[in-house]
Coordinates of C-alpha atoms in Angstrom, one line a residue:
M1 CA -9.4 49.1 -37.9
L2 CA -12.6 47.6 -36.5
Y3 CA -10.9 44.2 -36.6
Q4 CA -7.9 45.5 -34.8
K5 CA -10.1 47.0 -32.1
E6 CA -11.8 43.7 -31.6
V7 CA -8.5 41.9 -31.2
I8 CA -7.3 44.5 -28.8
K9 CA -10.5 44.2 -26.9
T10 CA -10.6 40.4 -26.7
G11 CA -6.8 40.0 -26.1
P12 CA -6.8 40.8 -22.4
N13 CA -9.8 38.6 -21.8
T14 CA -8.1 35.6 -23.4
K15 CA -5.0 36.3 -21.3
M16 CA -7.2 36.4 -18.1
E17 CA -8.8 33.1 -19.1
C18 CA -5.5 31.5 -19.6
Q19 CA -4.3 32.8 -16.3
K20 CA -7.4 31.4 -14.6
I21 CA -6.7 27.9 -16.1
I22 CA -3.0 28.2 -14.9
N23 CA -4.1 29.2 -11.4
F24 CA -6.6 26.3 -11.3
G25 CA -3.8 23.9 -12.4
N26 CA -1.6 25.3 -9.6
Q27 CA -4.3 24.7 -7.1
L28 CA -4.6 21.1 -8.1
L29 CA -0.8 20.6 -7.8
R30 CA 0.0 22.7 -4.8
R31 CA 2.3 20.8 -2.4
K32 CA 2.2 20.6 1.4
N33 CA 5.0 22.1 3.5
V34 CA 5.7 20.1 6.6
D35 CA 7.9 21.3 9.4
C36 CA 9.6 18.2 10.7
T37 CA 11.7 20.1 13.2
R38 CA 8.6 20.5 15.5
E39 CA 8.0 17.7 17.9
D40 CA 4.5 18.7 19.0
S41 CA 1.6 16.6 18.0
R42 CA -2.1 16.4 18.8
L43 CA -1.8 12.6 19.1
S44 CA 0.0 10.7 21.8
R45 CA 3.7 9.7 21.2
C46 CA 3.8 6.4 23.1
L47 CA 4.7 3.7 20.6
N48 CA 8.2 2.2 20.3
T49 CA 9.9 0.1 17.5
F50 CA 8.6 -3.2 18.9
D51 CA 5.0 -1.9 18.8
L52 CA 5.5 -1.0 15.1
V53 CA 7.0 -4.4 14.3
A54 CA 4.1 -6.1 16.0
L55 CA 1.6 -3.8 14.3
G56 CA 3.1 -4.6 10.8
V57 CA 3.4 -8.3 11.4
G58 CA -0.2 -8.5 12.8
S59 CA -1.6 -6.6 9.9
T60 CA 0.3 -8.5 7.2
L61 CA 0.4 -12.0 8.7
G62 CA -3.4 -12.5 8.7
A63 CA -5.5 -15.6 8.1
G64 CA -4.1 -15.9 4.6
V65 CA -1.1 -17.8 6.0
Y66 CA -3.5 -20.5 7.1
V67 CA -5.3 -20.7 3.7
L68 CA -3.2 -19.2 0.9
A69 CA -0.3 -21.6 1.0
G70 CA -2.5 -24.6 0.3
A71 CA -4.3 -23.0 -2.6
V72 CA -1.2 -21.7 -4.3
A73 CA 0.8 -24.9 -3.8
R74 CA -2.0 -27.1 -5.2
E75 CA -3.0 -25.0 -8.2
D76 CA 0.0 -22.9 -9.2
A77 CA 3.5 -23.7 -7.8
G78 CA 3.6 -27.1 -6.0
P79 CA 6.5 -27.3 -3.5
A80 CA 8.1 -24.4 -5.4
I81 CA 5.7 -22.2 -3.5
V82 CA 8.6 -21.3 -1.3
I83 CA 10.2 -19.6 -4.3
S84 CA 6.9 -17.9 -5.1
F85 CA 6.9 -16.4 -1.6
L86 CA 10.6 -15.3 -2.0
I87 CA 9.8 -13.5 -5.2
A88 CA 6.7 -11.9 -3.7
A89 CA 8.7 -10.8 -0.6
L90 CA 11.4 -9.2 -2.7
A91 CA 8.7 -7.3 -4.7
S92 CA 7.1 -6.2 -1.4
V93 CA 10.4 -5.1 0.1
L94 CA 10.8 -2.7 -2.9
A95 CA 7.7 -0.9 -1.8
G96 CA 8.6 -1.3 1.9
L97 CA 12.0 0.5 1.3
C98 CA 10.3 3.4 -0.4
Y99 CA 7.9 3.7 2.6
G100 CA 10.9 3.5 4.9
E101 CA 12.7 6.5 3.3
F102 CA 9.5 8.6 3.5
G103 CA 9.0 7.6 7.1
A104 CA 12.5 8.9 7.8
R105 CA 11.9 12.0 5.7
V106 CA 8.3 13.0 6.7
P107 CA 7.6 11.5 10.1
K108 CA 4.0 12.6 10.2
T109 CA 0.5 11.0 10.2
G110 CA -0.8 10.2 6.7
S111 CA 1.2 7.5 5.1
A112 CA 1.1 7.5 1.2
Y113 CA -1.4 10.3 1.3
L114 CA 1.0 12.7 3.0
Y115 CA 4.0 11.5 0.9
S116 CA 2.1 12.3 -2.3
Y117 CA 1.0 15.6 -0.9
V118 CA 4.6 16.9 -0.2
T119 CA 5.9 15.6 -3.6
V120 CA 3.4 15.5 -6.5
G121 CA 0.6 17.7 -5.2
E122 CA -2.9 18.0 -3.7
L123 CA -5.0 16.2 -6.3
W124 CA -2.8 13.1 -6.4
A125 CA -2.7 13.2 -2.6
F126 CA -6.5 13.2 -2.4
I127 CA -6.8 10.4 -4.9
T128 CA -4.3 8.3 -2.9
G129 CA -6.0 9.0 0.5
W130 CA -9.5 8.4 -0.9
N131 CA -8.5 5.0 -2.2
L132 CA -6.7 4.1 1.0
I133 CA -9.9 4.8 2.9
L134 CA -11.8 2.5 0.5
S135 CA -9.1 -0.2 0.9
Y136 CA -9.2 -0.1 4.7
V137 CA -13.0 0.0 4.9
I138 CA -13.4 -3.1 2.6
G139 CA -10.5 -4.8 4.4
T140 CA -12.1 -4.2 7.8
S141 CA -15.5 -5.4 6.7
S142 CA -14.3 -8.5 4.9
V143 CA -11.9 -9.6 7.7
A144 CA -14.7 -9.1 10.3
R145 CA -17.0 -11.4 8.3
A146 CA -14.2 -13.9 8.0
W147 CA -13.6 -13.8 11.8
S148 CA -17.3 -14.4 12.3
A149 CA -17.4 -17.3 9.8
T150 CA -14.3 -18.9 11.3
F151 CA -15.6 -18.7 14.9
D152 CA -19.0 -20.0 13.7
E153 CA -17.3 -23.0 12.0
I154 CA -15.4 -23.9 15.2
I155 CA -18.7 -24.0 17.2
G156 CA -20.6 -25.9 14.6
Q157 CA -22.2 -23.2 12.4
H158 CA -25.0 -22.4 14.9
I159 CA -24.9 -18.7 14.2
E160 CA -25.2 -19.2 10.4
D161 CA -28.1 -21.7 10.8
F162 CA -30.0 -19.3 13.2
C163 CA -29.5 -16.3 10.9
K164 CA -30.5 -18.2 7.8
K165 CA -33.7 -19.4 9.5
Y166 CA -34.9 -16.2 11.1
M167 CA -33.0 -13.3 9.3
T168 CA -32.7 -14.2 5.6
M169 CA -32.2 -11.3 3.2
D170 CA -33.6 -12.1 -0.2
A171 CA -31.5 -9.9 -2.5
P172 CA -28.9 -12.1 -4.4
G173 CA -26.1 -10.2 -6.0
V174 CA -26.7 -7.1 -3.9
L175 CA -26.9 -8.1 -0.2
A176 CA -25.5 -11.0 1.7
K177 CA -27.6 -14.1 2.4
Y178 CA -28.1 -13.0 6.0
P179 CA -27.0 -10.0 8.2
D180 CA -23.8 -10.7 10.1
I181 CA -24.5 -9.4 13.6
F182 CA -21.4 -11.1 15.1
A183 CA -19.1 -9.2 12.6
V184 CA -20.7 -5.9 13.7
V185 CA -20.1 -6.7 17.4
I186 CA -16.4 -7.4 16.7
I187 CA -16.0 -4.1 14.8
I188 CA -17.8 -2.2 17.6
I189 CA -15.5 -3.8 20.3
L190 CA -12.3 -2.9 18.3
T191 CA -13.6 0.6 17.6
G192 CA -14.0 1.1 21.3
L193 CA -10.5 -0.2 21.9
L194 CA -9.0 2.2 19.4
I195 CA -10.9 5.2 20.9
F196 CA -9.7 4.1 24.4
G197 CA -6.0 4.6 23.5
V198 CA -3.3 3.7 21.0
K199 CA -1.1 2.2 23.7
E200 CA -3.8 -0.2 24.8
S201 CA -4.6 -1.1 21.2
A202 CA -0.9 -1.8 20.6
L203 CA -0.8 -4.0 23.7
V204 CA -3.8 -6.1 22.6
N205 CA -2.2 -6.4 19.1
K206 CA 1.1 -7.6 20.6
V207 CA -0.6 -10.3 22.6
F208 CA -2.6 -11.7 19.6
T209 CA 0.5 -11.4 17.3
C210 CA 2.7 -13.3 19.7
I211 CA 0.1 -16.1 20.0
N212 CA -0.2 -16.2 16.2
I213 CA 3.6 -16.5 15.8
L214 CA 3.8 -19.3 18.4
V215 CA 1.1 -21.3 16.5
L216 CA 2.9 -20.8 13.2
G217 CA 6.2 -21.8 14.9
F218 CA 4.5 -25.0 16.1
V219 CA 3.2 -25.6 12.5
M220 CA 6.7 -25.2 11.1
V221 CA 8.3 -27.5 13.6
S222 CA 5.6 -30.1 13.1
G223 CA 6.1 -30.0 9.4
F224 CA 9.8 -30.5 9.6
V225 CA 9.3 -33.4 12.1
K226 CA 6.5 -35.3 10.4
G227 CA 7.3 -34.3 6.9
S228 CA 9.3 -36.1 4.2
V229 CA 11.5 -34.7 1.4
K230 CA 10.0 -37.4 -0.8
N231 CA 7.0 -35.1 -1.2
W232 CA 9.3 -32.6 -3.0
Q233 CA 10.5 -35.4 -5.3
L234 CA 7.2 -36.9 -6.6
T235 CA 7.2 -38.4 -10.1
E236 CA 4.3 -38.4 -12.6
E237 CA 3.7 -42.0 -11.8
D238 CA 3.3 -41.3 -8.1
I239 CA 0.7 -38.6 -8.9
Y240 CA -1.2 -40.8 -11.3
V241 CA -1.3 -43.9 -9.1
T242 CA -2.4 -41.9 -6.0
N243 CA -5.1 -39.9 -7.8
H244 CA -6.3 -42.8 -9.9
S245 CA -7.3 -44.6 -6.7
I246 CA -9.0 -41.5 -5.2
Y247 CA -10.6 -39.7 -8.2
R248 CA -10.9 -42.5 -10.8
E249 CA -9.8 -40.1 -13.5
N250 CA -7.7 -40.8 -16.6
Q251 CA -4.0 -40.0 -16.6
T252 CA -4.1 -37.2 -19.2
Q253 CA -6.4 -35.1 -17.1
E254 CA -4.4 -35.6 -13.9
E255 CA -1.2 -34.6 -15.6
M256 CA -2.8 -31.4 -16.8
L257 CA -4.2 -30.7 -13.4
Y258 CA -1.2 -31.4 -11.2
G259 CA 1.8 -30.8 -13.5
V260 CA 4.7 -33.2 -14.0
G261 CA 5.9 -33.7 -10.4
G262 CA 9.2 -32.8 -8.8
F263 CA 10.0 -29.6 -6.9
M264 CA 8.6 -27.4 -9.6
P265 CA 5.7 -29.4 -11.2
Y266 CA 4.2 -26.4 -13.0
G267 CA 7.5 -24.8 -14.2
W268 CA 8.5 -21.2 -13.8
K269 CA 5.2 -20.0 -15.2
G270 CA 3.5 -21.6 -12.2
V271 CA 6.0 -20.1 -9.8
L272 CA 5.6 -16.6 -11.2
S273 CA 1.8 -17.0 -11.2
G274 CA 1.9 -18.1 -7.6
A275 CA 4.2 -15.1 -6.8
A276 CA 1.6 -12.7 -8.1
T277 CA -1.0 -14.2 -5.8
C278 CA 1.5 -14.3 -2.9
F279 CA 2.3 -10.6 -3.3
Y280 CA -1.0 -9.7 -1.7
A281 CA -0.1 -11.7 1.3
F282 CA 2.5 -9.1 2.2
V283 CA 0.0 -6.1 1.9
G284 CA -0.5 -4.5 5.3
F285 CA 2.9 -3.2 6.4
D286 CA 1.9 0.3 5.2
C287 CA -0.2 0.8 8.4
I288 CA 3.1 1.4 10.1
A289 CA 3.6 4.6 8.1
T290 CA 0.4 6.1 9.5
T291 CA 1.9 6.2 13.1
G292 CA 4.3 9.1 12.4
E293 CA 2.9 11.3 15.1
E294 CA 2.4 8.5 17.7
V295 CA 5.8 6.9 17.8
K296 CA 9.0 7.9 19.6
N297 CA 11.9 8.7 17.2
P298 CA 9.9 8.0 14.0
Q299 CA 12.8 8.6 11.6
K300 CA 14.4 5.4 12.9
A301 CA 11.5 3.4 14.2
I302 CA 9.3 3.5 11.0
P303 CA 12.0 2.2 8.6
I304 CA 13.1 -0.5 11.0
G305 CA 9.5 -1.5 11.7
I306 CA 8.6 -1.9 8.0
V307 CA 11.7 -3.9 7.0
A308 CA 11.6 -6.1 10.2
S309 CA 7.9 -6.9 9.9
L310 CA 8.3 -7.9 6.2
L311 CA 11.3 -10.1 7.1
I312 CA 9.3 -11.9 9.9
C313 CA 6.3 -12.3 7.6
F314 CA 8.5 -13.8 4.8
V315 CA 10.0 -16.3 7.3
A316 CA 6.5 -17.3 8.5
Y317 CA 5.1 -17.7 5.0
F318 CA 8.2 -19.6 3.8
G319 CA 8.2 -21.9 6.8
V320 CA 4.5 -22.7 6.7
S321 CA 4.4 -23.4 3.0
A322 CA 7.5 -25.6 3.3
A323 CA 6.0 -27.5 6.2
L324 CA 2.7 -28.0 4.4
T325 CA 4.3 -29.4 1.2
L326 CA 6.6 -31.6 3.3
M327 CA 3.8 -33.1 5.4
M328 CA 1.7 -34.2 2.4
P329 CA 1.8 -34.3 -1.4
Y330 CA 1.0 -30.8 -2.8
Y331 CA -1.8 -32.2 -5.1
Q332 CA -3.8 -33.5 -2.0
L333 CA -3.8 -30.2 -0.1
D334 CA -7.2 -28.8 0.7
T335 CA -7.5 -25.3 -0.8
N336 CA -9.9 -24.1 2.0
S337 CA -8.4 -25.5 5.2
P338 CA -5.0 -27.0 4.3
L339 CA -3.5 -27.1 7.8
P340 CA -6.2 -29.2 9.5
N341 CA -6.2 -31.5 6.5
A342 CA -2.4 -31.8 6.6
F343 CA -2.4 -32.6 10.4
K344 CA -5.1 -35.2 9.8
Y345 CA -3.0 -36.7 7.0
V346 CA 0.0 -37.2 9.4
G347 CA -2.2 -38.4 12.3
W348 CA -2.1 -35.3 14.5
D349 CA -5.8 -34.4 14.6
G350 CA -5.4 -32.7 18.0
A351 CA -3.2 -30.0 16.5
N352 CA -6.3 -28.6 14.8
Y353 CA -7.3 -26.8 18.0
A354 CA -4.0 -24.9 18.0
V355 CA -4.6 -24.0 14.3
A356 CA -8.1 -22.7 15.2
V357 CA -6.8 -20.5 18.0
G358 CA -4.0 -19.2 15.7
S359 CA -6.3 -18.4 12.9
L360 CA -8.6 -16.4 15.2
C361 CA -5.7 -14.5 16.6
A362 CA -4.4 -13.8 13.1
L363 CA -7.8 -12.5 12.0
S364 CA -8.0 -10.3 15.1
T365 CA -4.6 -8.7 14.4
S366 CA -5.4 -8.4 10.7
L367 CA -8.7 -6.7 11.7
L368 CA -7.0 -4.3 14.1
G369 CA -4.3 -3.7 11.4
S370 CA -7.1 -2.6 9.0
M371 CA -9.0 -0.5 11.5
F372 CA -5.9 1.3 13.0
P373 CA -4.7 3.3 10.0
M374 CA -8.2 4.1 8.6
P375 CA -9.1 6.9 11.1
R376 CA -5.6 8.3 10.9
I377 CA -5.8 8.7 7.1
I378 CA -9.2 10.4 7.5
Y379 CA -7.8 12.5 10.4
A380 CA -4.9 13.7 8.3
M381 CA -7.1 14.6 5.3
A382 CA -9.6 16.4 7.5
E383 CA -6.8 18.3 9.3
D384 CA -5.6 19.5 5.8
G385 CA -9.1 20.6 4.9
L386 CA -9.6 18.0 2.1
L387 CA -12.3 16.2 4.1
F388 CA -14.9 17.7 6.5
K389 CA -13.1 19.5 9.3
F390 CA -15.1 17.9 12.2
L391 CA -13.4 14.5 11.3
A392 CA -10.1 15.9 12.7
K393 CA -11.4 16.2 16.2
V394 CA -9.1 14.6 18.8
N395 CA -10.0 13.4 22.3
E396 CA -8.0 15.6 24.6
K397 CA -7.7 13.0 27.3
R398 CA -7.0 9.9 25.2
K399 CA -5.2 11.7 22.3
T400 CA -7.0 9.7 19.6
P401 CA -8.9 10.9 16.5
V402 CA -12.3 10.0 18.1
I403 CA -14.7 11.2 15.4
A404 CA -12.7 9.7 12.5
T405 CA -12.5 6.4 14.4
V406 CA -16.2 6.3 15.2
T407 CA -17.1 7.2 11.6
S408 CA -14.8 4.7 10.0
G409 CA -16.0 2.0 12.4
A410 CA -19.7 2.7 11.7
V411 CA -19.2 2.6 7.9
A412 CA -17.2 -0.7 8.1
A413 CA -19.9 -2.2 10.5
V414 CA -22.7 -1.3 8.1
M415 CA -20.9 -2.9 5.2
A416 CA -20.0 -6.0 7.2
F417 CA -23.7 -6.3 8.3
L418 CA -25.3 -6.1 4.9
F419 CA -22.8 -7.0 2.1
D420 CA -21.0 -10.2 1.2
L421 CA -18.0 -8.1 -0.1
K422 CA -16.5 -10.9 -2.3
D423 CA -16.9 -8.7 -5.4
L424 CA -15.4 -5.7 -3.7
V425 CA -12.2 -7.3 -2.3
D426 CA -10.3 -6.6 -5.5
L427 CA -10.9 -2.8 -5.0
M428 CA -8.6 -3.1 -2.0
S429 CA -5.8 -4.1 -4.4
I430 CA -6.3 -1.0 -6.6
G431 CA -6.0 1.3 -3.7
T432 CA -3.0 -0.4 -2.1
L433 CA -1.1 -0.8 -5.4
L434 CA -1.8 2.8 -6.5
A435 CA -0.4 4.0 -3.2
Y436 CA 2.7 1.8 -3.6
S437 CA 3.3 3.1 -7.1
L438 CA 2.9 6.7 -6.1
V439 CA 5.3 6.4 -3.1
A440 CA 7.9 4.8 -5.3
A441 CA 7.6 7.6 -7.9
C442 CA 7.7 10.2 -5.1
V443 CA 11.0 8.7 -3.7
L444 CA 12.4 8.9 -7.3
V445 CA 11.4 12.5 -7.7
L446 CA 12.3 13.9 -4.3
R447 CA 15.8 12.4 -4.1
Y448 CA 16.9 14.5 -7.0
Q449 CA 15.3 17.8 -6.1
P450 CA 17.2 20.9 -5.0
E451 CA 16.8 21.8 -1.3
Q452 CA 14.6 24.8 -0.7
P453 CA 14.3 26.8 2.5
N454 CA 10.5 26.7 2.5
L455 CA 10.4 22.9 2.2
A456 CA 11.1 22.2 5.9
Y457 CA 10.3 18.5 5.5
Q458 CA 13.5 18.0 3.5
M459 CA 15.5 19.0 6.5
A460 CA 14.2 16.2 8.7
R461 CA 16.9 14.8 11.0
T462 CA 17.2 12.1 13.6
T463 CA 17.2 13.1 17.2
E464 CA 21.0 12.5 17.5
E465 CA 23.3 15.4 17.8
T466 CA 24.6 16.7 14.5
D467 CA 28.3 16.1 13.9
N468 CA 30.8 18.4 12.1
N469 CA 30.3 16.7 8.8
E470 CA 26.6 17.3 8.9
S471 CA 27.1 20.9 9.8
V472 CA 29.4 21.3 6.7
S473 CA 26.8 19.6 4.5
T474 CA 24.1 22.0 5.9
S475 CA 26.2 25.0 5.2
E476 CA 26.8 23.7 1.6
S477 CA 23.1 23.2 1.1
Q478 CA 22.4 26.7 2.4
A479 CA 24.7 27.9 -0.4
G480 CA 22.2 26.3 -2.8
F481 CA 19.6 28.7 -1.6
L482 CA 21.4 31.6 -3.3
P483 CA 20.3 32.6 -6.7
E484 CA 22.0 30.5 -9.4
E485 CA 22.6 31.0 -13.1
E486 CA 19.8 29.4 -15.2
E487 CA 21.1 26.4 -17.0
K488 CA 20.4 26.0 -20.7
C489 CA 18.7 22.8 -21.9
S490 CA 21.2 20.8 -23.9
L491 CA 22.2 17.1 -24.3
K492 CA 25.4 17.8 -22.5
A493 CA 23.6 19.5 -19.6
I494 CA 21.3 16.5 -19.3
L495 CA 23.9 13.7 -19.6
C496 CA 26.8 15.5 -17.8
P497 CA 25.3 18.0 -15.3
P498 CA 27.8 20.7 -14.3
N499 CA 26.9 20.8 -10.6
S500 CA 27.4 18.2 -7.9
D501 CA 24.2 19.4 -6.1
P502 CA 20.7 19.2 -7.6
S503 CA 19.6 22.3 -9.4
K504 CA 16.2 23.4 -10.7
F505 CA 17.1 22.2 -14.1
S506 CA 18.3 18.7 -13.0
G507 CA 15.1 18.4 -10.8
S508 CA 13.0 19.2 -13.9
V509 CA 14.8 16.5 -15.9
V510 CA 14.0 13.9 -13.2
N511 CA 10.4 15.0 -13.1
V512 CA 9.9 14.7 -16.8
S513 CA 11.9 11.4 -16.9
T514 CA 9.8 9.9 -14.1
F515 CA 6.6 10.9 -16.0
I516 CA 7.9 9.2 -19.2
I517 CA 8.8 6.0 -17.3
G518 CA 5.3 5.9 -15.7
F519 CA 3.7 6.5 -19.1
L520 CA 5.7 3.7 -20.7
I521 CA 5.0 1.2 -17.9
V522 CA 1.3 2.0 -17.7
G523 CA 0.9 1.9 -21.5
S524 CA 2.7 -1.4 -21.9
C525 CA 0.7 -3.0 -19.1
I526 CA -2.6 -1.8 -20.5
L527 CA -1.7 -3.2 -24.0
T528 CA -0.7 -6.5 -22.5
A529 CA -3.9 -6.8 -20.5
L530 CA -6.0 -6.0 -23.6
E531 CA -4.1 -7.9 -26.3
P532 CA -1.5 -10.4 -25.1
S533 CA 0.0 -11.3 -28.6
I534 CA 3.4 -11.5 -30.3
L535 CA 3.1 -7.8 -31.3
I536 CA 2.9 -6.9 -27.6
K537 CA 6.3 -8.6 -27.0
A538 CA 7.9 -6.2 -29.5
V539 CA 6.2 -3.3 -27.7
W540 CA 7.6 -4.6 -24.4
I541 CA 11.1 -4.8 -25.7
I542 CA 10.9 -1.3 -27.1
A543 CA 9.4 0.0 -23.8
A544 CA 12.0 -1.8 -21.7
I545 CA 14.9 -0.2 -23.8
L546 CA 13.3 3.2 -23.4
V547 CA 12.8 2.8 -19.7
L548 CA 16.5 1.8 -19.3
V549 CA 17.6 4.8 -21.3
V550 CA 15.5 7.2 -19.3
S551 CA 16.6 5.5 -16.0
F552 CA 20.2 6.1 -17.1
I553 CA 19.4 9.8 -17.6
I554 CA 18.0 10.0 -14.0
W555 CA 21.0 8.1 -12.7
K556 CA 23.3 10.8 -14.2
Q557 CA 21.6 13.6 -12.3
P558 CA 23.0 14.8 -9.0
E559 CA 21.3 13.4 -5.8
S560 CA 20.2 15.5 -2.8
K561 CA 22.8 15.4 0.0
T562 CA 20.1 15.6 2.7
K563 CA 21.1 13.3 5.5
L564 CA 18.4 10.8 6.6
S565 CA 18.3 7.9 8.9
F566 CA 17.3 5.6 6.0
K567 CA 17.5 5.8 2.2
V568 CA 16.4 3.5 -0.6
P569 CA 19.5 2.0 -2.1
L570 CA 20.2 1.4 -5.9
L571 CA 18.3 4.4 -7.2
P572 CA 16.7 4.7 -9.7
L573 CA 16.5 0.9 -10.3
L574 CA 14.5 -0.2 -7.2
P575 CA 11.7 2.4 -7.4
V576 CA 11.3 1.8 -11.2
V577 CA 11.0 -2.0 -10.6
S578 CA 8.5 -1.4 -7.8
I579 CA 6.4 0.9 -10.0
F580 CA 6.4 -1.8 -12.8
V581 CA 5.4 -4.7 -10.4
N582 CA 2.5 -2.6 -8.9
V583 CA 1.1 -1.3 -12.2
Y584 CA 1.4 -4.8 -13.8
L585 CA -0.7 -6.3 -11.0
M586 CA -3.2 -3.5 -11.2
M587 CA -3.8 -4.1 -14.9
Q588 CA -4.5 -7.8 -14.2
L589 CA -7.7 -6.9 -12.4
D590 CA -11.0 -7.4 -14.3
L591 CA -13.2 -4.7 -15.9
G592 CA -15.9 -4.9 -13.2
T593 CA -13.3 -3.9 -10.6
W594 CA -12.2 -0.9 -12.6
I595 CA -15.9 0.2 -13.2
R596 CA -16.4 0.1 -9.4
F597 CA -13.2 2.0 -8.9
A598 CA -14.4 4.7 -11.4
V599 CA -17.7 5.1 -9.4
W600 CA -15.8 5.4 -6.1
M601 CA -13.5 8.0 -7.7
L602 CA -16.5 10.0 -9.0
I603 CA -17.8 10.3 -5.5
G604 CA -14.4 11.4 -4.3
F605 CA -14.0 14.0 -7.0
I606 CA -17.5 15.4 -6.1
I607 CA -16.3 15.9 -2.5
Y608 CA -13.0 17.3 -3.5
F609 CA -14.2 19.9 -6.0
T610 CA -17.2 21.0 -4.0
Y611 CA -15.4 21.1 -0.6
G612 CA -11.8 20.1 -0.4
I613 CA -10.3 22.4 -3.0
W614 CA -11.9 25.4 -1.3
H615 CA -11.2 24.5 2.3
S616 CA -7.6 23.2 1.8
V617 CA -5.2 24.6 4.5
E618 CA -2.5 25.0 1.9
A619 CA -4.9 27.2 -0.1
T620 CA -5.3 29.4 3.0
Y621 CA -1.5 29.6 3.4
A622 CA -1.1 30.5 -0.3
A623 CA -3.8 33.2 -0.1
S624 CA -2.2 34.8 3.0
A625 CA 1.2 34.7 1.3
D626 CA -0.2 36.4 -1.8
A627 CA -1.9 39.1 0.4
E628 CA 1.5 39.8 2.1
R629 CA 3.2 40.1 -1.2
N630 CA 0.5 42.5 -2.4
T631 CA 0.8 44.6 0.8
D632 CA 4.6 44.7 0.4
A633 CA 4.3 45.8 -3.2
G634 CA 1.8 48.5 -2.3
S635 CA 4.1 49.8 0.5
D636 CA 7.0 49.9 -1.9
S637 CA 5.1 51.8 -4.5
C638 CA 4.0 54.4 -1.9
K639 CA 7.7 55.0 -1.0

């Protein structure tokens, strides 16, 4: 009897504890409801499609185009670098298409942070946004230092000599050799420009981007005029004879260093290795997705801007790499300054001035492309209550997030002033690739979910008038709001869903399937990174078969009939491939990068669990909704 009393006594407590844990889990995974039917915004809607294309091209087509092609061609792919850029572009387009669909579905400020918030919940959204902030801060600081170094090299390295003589910082491994005052000045100028107005910032970006494109066009034309197809048809003998006269090294070493000649001297392995490096050259287009509240007709402009900017960047990278390898043999390219070296090789030394101007313009647009989205991510997170509320302050006259812009500019300036940042650059990759992976997963999940009246973001439409067919589909989707019979879980229900519209059951099947695919891809990539052996090949085959089976199950589920101005084609194949590419590249990063990532995430979790989770706007909405339900229940009981 005593034992029974104790059980009875402790039972409710256990139940309450379980309920607390469930409520806490619901808090972490609560999703944001966005009303896309409202046009009002605290920011200024003044950008058009051309502004977005210029912003995407400027951010993506940075100084890498002047350096990267030479390094990859010489060390990885040879003339086949053009194929490496093609593969990298296709992989980037997969992520770009996913961003494009979300830009049409949720045309609001926040990019991958917002997309995660409306799909997979608050905690994942905070992780995404926190890492995007890190990526943009490091990107801004490193590009500012690169701008300073490039300008200093053009004028004869007077700035570096002066700083080393009078301002040396003796802390190797921690601080830079000297404080970079010029980089700080550049960041302050661009911060002021961003505060002044988004339209003015876009105009400056367009000017620099156009100059950059013109210089790259000159490089391509020069390469095709002065180049020779013979440099794509070199033999082993050509490589040995040339290098023997220059380097005085034996034939065996040269063959190992520079491959076997021809168009693909390093084989397919070299091409794929080069593609993995070239993939990072296309990072930057996601800044377009942060302009959702500052662009006219975002449902059309954002997808067009993303796809068009990636296409232009591919043409530029393809053309420059082809011109370089046609102008001079790939094994003689300079890995640090290939274009000046190539023009000197063909006797066009004067072209180096154009290259210098182009590289400075490219660095300027790349810097602006890193600084533009950073305050908008901070603003979106602060407005949602996940970061400190004062960061969401908007200048009433200029319609720009002034506090977020000043804060982000100050942090980037301090980092550029004190740190070398070489060891931190890989952290940019983690943040960007994580965002790409989550956006692809969100597209996969959201396309198969049933429409619900409280999720207004799913009803986003273009500004065009709705036709009769659309009104029919809307009325059909309204029918889906009515209570439906609960489906029983069976193999037949999973493989042959009885409904043509998504149901709660089919949505759950897709959720679980997406989680399984993510688990299989991450697990396989981790095993490959830790132990690349024959056993791992067997694991890959098994994982690939399972991923195909689970993808087939997703394919069999009914898709949402919500009409959007842009949708990702070939679901579920494209998002799954995009997730795989991004996760695989993440797992290739070294242990030190992951340790730094863990430290950054620890700081983020401290902020979230001490501030964000308690001040979340969604938490306030949920609390008010619960209070209304309790009030209604109380009034019913009184009756």
